Amino acid sequence: MNYWLLKSDVADYPITQLKKDKKTLWTGVRNYQARNYMTRDMKVGDLALFYHSGEYPGVVGVAKITKKAEPDPTQFLKSDSRFDPKATKEKPIWFSVEVGFVKELKNLVSLDVMRKTKGLETMLVLKRGNRLSITPVTEKEFSLVMGI
DNA sequence: GCCAACGTTGGC
DNA sequence: GCCAACGTTGGC
């Protein structure tokens, strides 16, 4: 089983929305590395730290992968901001996994606190200039964050 | 609002 | 294939 960190802009899709939806298709990823994590490495049952970017950046909850990657429908929609003219139904470029709500943390584990926590120095999301919206997390890092 | 980081695009 | 220009992300 693998662990992940899923970044979501709090203004676009906060954890409270996932809580309401119970599950959602993780659409809109337009980065090849992040896509490859979804198509190659994510398995049903994997757990993910749900991270808010934007105001009060940090981990706010836990989600799980509930369905393996399928073509991201937004790439085909002309009206969608994530429309990709190069993608076709026969040859989709972008994929989405389904993500289920697990829990919302009582307290935000802020980016600031994560930076100061011994053992989390290796977390990719803390690396300078990191913009990947999906990053792998070790079991150790996952449980350390959960223990804060 | 600023700006560093960095992925992508396109001219050559 | 190189690399400058450009657009986006995201912390501050």
Coordinates of C-alpha atoms (C1' of nucleotides) in Angstrom, one line a residue:
Chain A
M1 CA 0.0 0.0 0.0
N2 CA 1.2 3.5 -0.9
Y3 CA 0.7 6.8 0.7
W4 CA 0.2 10.1 -1.1
L5 CA -0.3 13.8 -0.6
L6 CA -3.1 15.4 -2.7
K7 CA -2.9 19.2 -3.0
S8 CA -6.1 21.1 -3.5
D9 CA -6.6 24.8 -3.6
V10 CA -8.9 25.5 -0.7
A11 CA -10.8 28.0 -2.8
D12 CA -11.4 25.3 -5.5
Y13 CA -12.1 22.1 -3.6
P14 CA -11.8 22.1 0.2
I15 CA -11.9 19.0 2.4
T16 CA -15.4 20.1 3.6
Q17 CA -16.6 19.6 0.0
L18 CA -15.1 16.1 -0.2
K19 CA -16.8 15.3 3.1
K20 CA -20.1 16.4 1.6
D21 CA -19.5 14.6 -1.7
K22 CA -18.1 11.4 0.1
K23 CA -16.1 10.8 -3.1
T24 CA -15.0 12.6 -6.2
L25 CA -13.1 12.2 -9.4
W26 CA -9.7 13.9 -9.1
T27 CA -10.0 15.9 -12.3
G28 CA -7.9 18.7 -13.7
V29 CA -4.4 17.3 -13.2
R30 CA -2.4 18.5 -16.2
N31 CA 1.1 17.5 -15.2
Y32 CA 2.7 14.4 -16.6
Q33 CA 4.5 13.4 -13.4
A34 CA 1.4 13.7 -11.3
R35 CA -0.6 11.8 -14.0
N36 CA 1.9 9.0 -14.0
Y37 CA 1.6 8.6 -10.3
M38 CA -2.2 8.2 -10.8
T39 CA -2.0 5.8 -13.7
R40 CA 1.0 3.7 -12.6
D41 CA 1.4 3.8 -8.9
M42 CA -2.0 4.5 -7.2
K43 CA -3.8 1.5 -6.0
V44 CA -7.3 1.2 -4.7
G45 CA -7.0 1.5 -0.9
D46 CA -4.0 3.8 -0.9
L47 CA -4.3 6.6 1.7
A48 CA -3.6 10.3 1.0
L49 CA -3.0 13.3 3.1
F50 CA -5.4 16.0 1.9
Y51 CA -3.5 19.2 1.7
H52 CA -4.9 22.7 1.3
S53 CA -2.9 25.3 -0.7
G54 CA -3.9 28.9 -0.5
E55 CA -5.0 30.5 2.7
Y56 CA -3.7 28.5 5.7
P57 CA -1.7 25.9 3.8
G58 CA -1.4 22.5 5.4
V59 CA -2.8 19.0 5.8
V60 CA -6.5 19.0 6.8
G61 CA -7.6 15.5 6.4
V62 CA -7.2 12.0 5.0
A63 CA -8.6 10.6 1.7
K64 CA -8.4 7.2 0.1
I65 CA -8.2 6.0 -3.5
T66 CA -11.4 4.3 -4.3
K67 CA -11.1 3.7 -8.0
K68 CA -8.2 3.3 -10.4
A69 CA -7.4 5.9 -13.0
E70 CA -9.8 6.5 -15.8
P71 CA -9.8 9.2 -18.5
D72 CA -10.4 12.7 -17.1
P73 CA -13.7 13.8 -18.7
T74 CA -12.8 17.5 -18.4
Q75 CA -10.1 17.2 -21.1
F76 CA -12.8 16.6 -23.7
L77 CA -15.1 19.5 -22.7
K78 CA -14.6 22.6 -24.8
S79 CA -16.3 24.7 -22.2
D80 CA -14.0 23.5 -19.4
S81 CA -11.0 25.5 -18.3
R82 CA -9.1 22.2 -18.4
F83 CA -10.0 21.4 -22.0
D84 CA -7.1 19.9 -23.9
P85 CA -7.5 20.1 -27.7
K86 CA -4.9 17.4 -28.3
A87 CA -6.9 14.8 -26.4
T88 CA -9.4 12.4 -28.0
K89 CA -11.7 9.8 -26.6
E90 CA -9.6 7.2 -28.4
K91 CA -6.3 8.6 -27.1
P92 CA -7.0 10.4 -23.8
I93 CA -4.0 12.2 -22.3
W94 CA -5.2 12.9 -18.8
F95 CA -6.5 10.6 -16.1
S96 CA -8.3 10.8 -12.8
V97 CA -8.6 8.5 -9.9
E98 CA -11.6 8.5 -7.7
V99 CA -10.9 9.8 -4.2
G100 CA -13.0 9.0 -1.1
F101 CA -13.4 10.9 2.1
V102 CA -11.8 9.3 5.2
K103 CA -11.6 12.0 7.8
E104 CA -11.2 15.6 8.5
L105 CA -8.5 16.5 11.1
K106 CA -9.6 18.3 14.2
N107 CA -6.7 20.7 13.7
L108 CA -4.9 21.9 10.7
V109 CA -1.3 20.5 10.4
S110 CA 0.1 23.7 9.0
L111 CA 2.9 23.9 6.5
D112 CA 4.8 25.8 9.1
V113 CA 4.5 23.1 11.7
M114 CA 5.4 20.4 9.1
R115 CA 8.6 22.3 8.3
K116 CA 9.5 22.3 12.0
T117 CA 8.7 18.6 12.6
K118 CA 11.7 16.4 12.8
G119 CA 11.4 13.5 10.4
L120 CA 9.4 15.4 7.8
E121 CA 12.3 17.2 6.2
T122 CA 12.2 14.7 3.3
M123 CA 8.6 15.4 2.4
L124 CA 8.4 16.5 -1.2
V125 CA 5.7 19.1 -0.6
L126 CA 8.2 20.9 1.7
K127 CA 10.8 21.1 -0.9
R128 CA 11.5 24.6 -2.2
G129 CA 9.7 25.4 -5.5
N130 CA 7.7 22.2 -5.4
R131 CA 4.5 22.6 -7.4
L132 CA 3.4 19.0 -8.0
S133 CA -0.2 18.5 -6.9
I134 CA 0.3 14.8 -6.2
T135 CA 3.4 13.5 -4.4
P136 CA 4.3 10.2 -2.8
V137 CA 4.6 10.1 1.0
T138 CA 6.3 7.4 3.0
E139 CA 4.5 5.5 5.7
K140 CA 6.7 7.1 8.3
E141 CA 5.9 10.6 7.0
F142 CA 2.2 9.8 6.9
S143 CA 2.1 8.5 10.5
L144 CA 4.2 11.4 11.7
V145 CA 1.8 13.9 10.2
M146 CA -1.1 12.0 11.7
G147 CA 0.5 12.1 15.1
I148 CA 0.8 15.9 15.2
Chain B
dG1 C1' 0.1 41.8 -5.2
dC2 C1' 4.7 40.0 -5.7
dC3 C1' 7.8 36.9 -7.3
dA4 C1' 10.6 32.4 -7.4
dA5 C1' 10.3 28.1 -9.4
dC6 C1' 9.4 25.4 -13.0
dG7 C1' 6.8 23.1 -16.8
dT8 C1' 5.5 23.9 -21.6
dT9 C1' 5.6 26.0 -26.1
dG10 C1' 7.5 27.4 -30.3
dG11 C1' 11.0 29.6 -33.2
dC12 C1' 15.2 28.5 -35.1
Chain C
dG1 C1' 17.7 19.7 -29.8
dC2 C1' 18.3 24.2 -27.7
dC3 C1' 16.6 27.8 -25.2
dA4 C1' 13.9 32.2 -24.6
dA5 C1' 9.4 33.5 -23.7
dC6 C1' 5.4 32.6 -21.4
dG7 C1' 2.0 30.9 -18.2
dT8 C1' 0.9 28.8 -13.8
dT9 C1' 1.5 27.5 -9.0
dG10 C1' 1.6 28.8 -4.5
dG11 C1' 3.9 30.8 -0.4
dC12 C1' 4.4 35.0 1.6

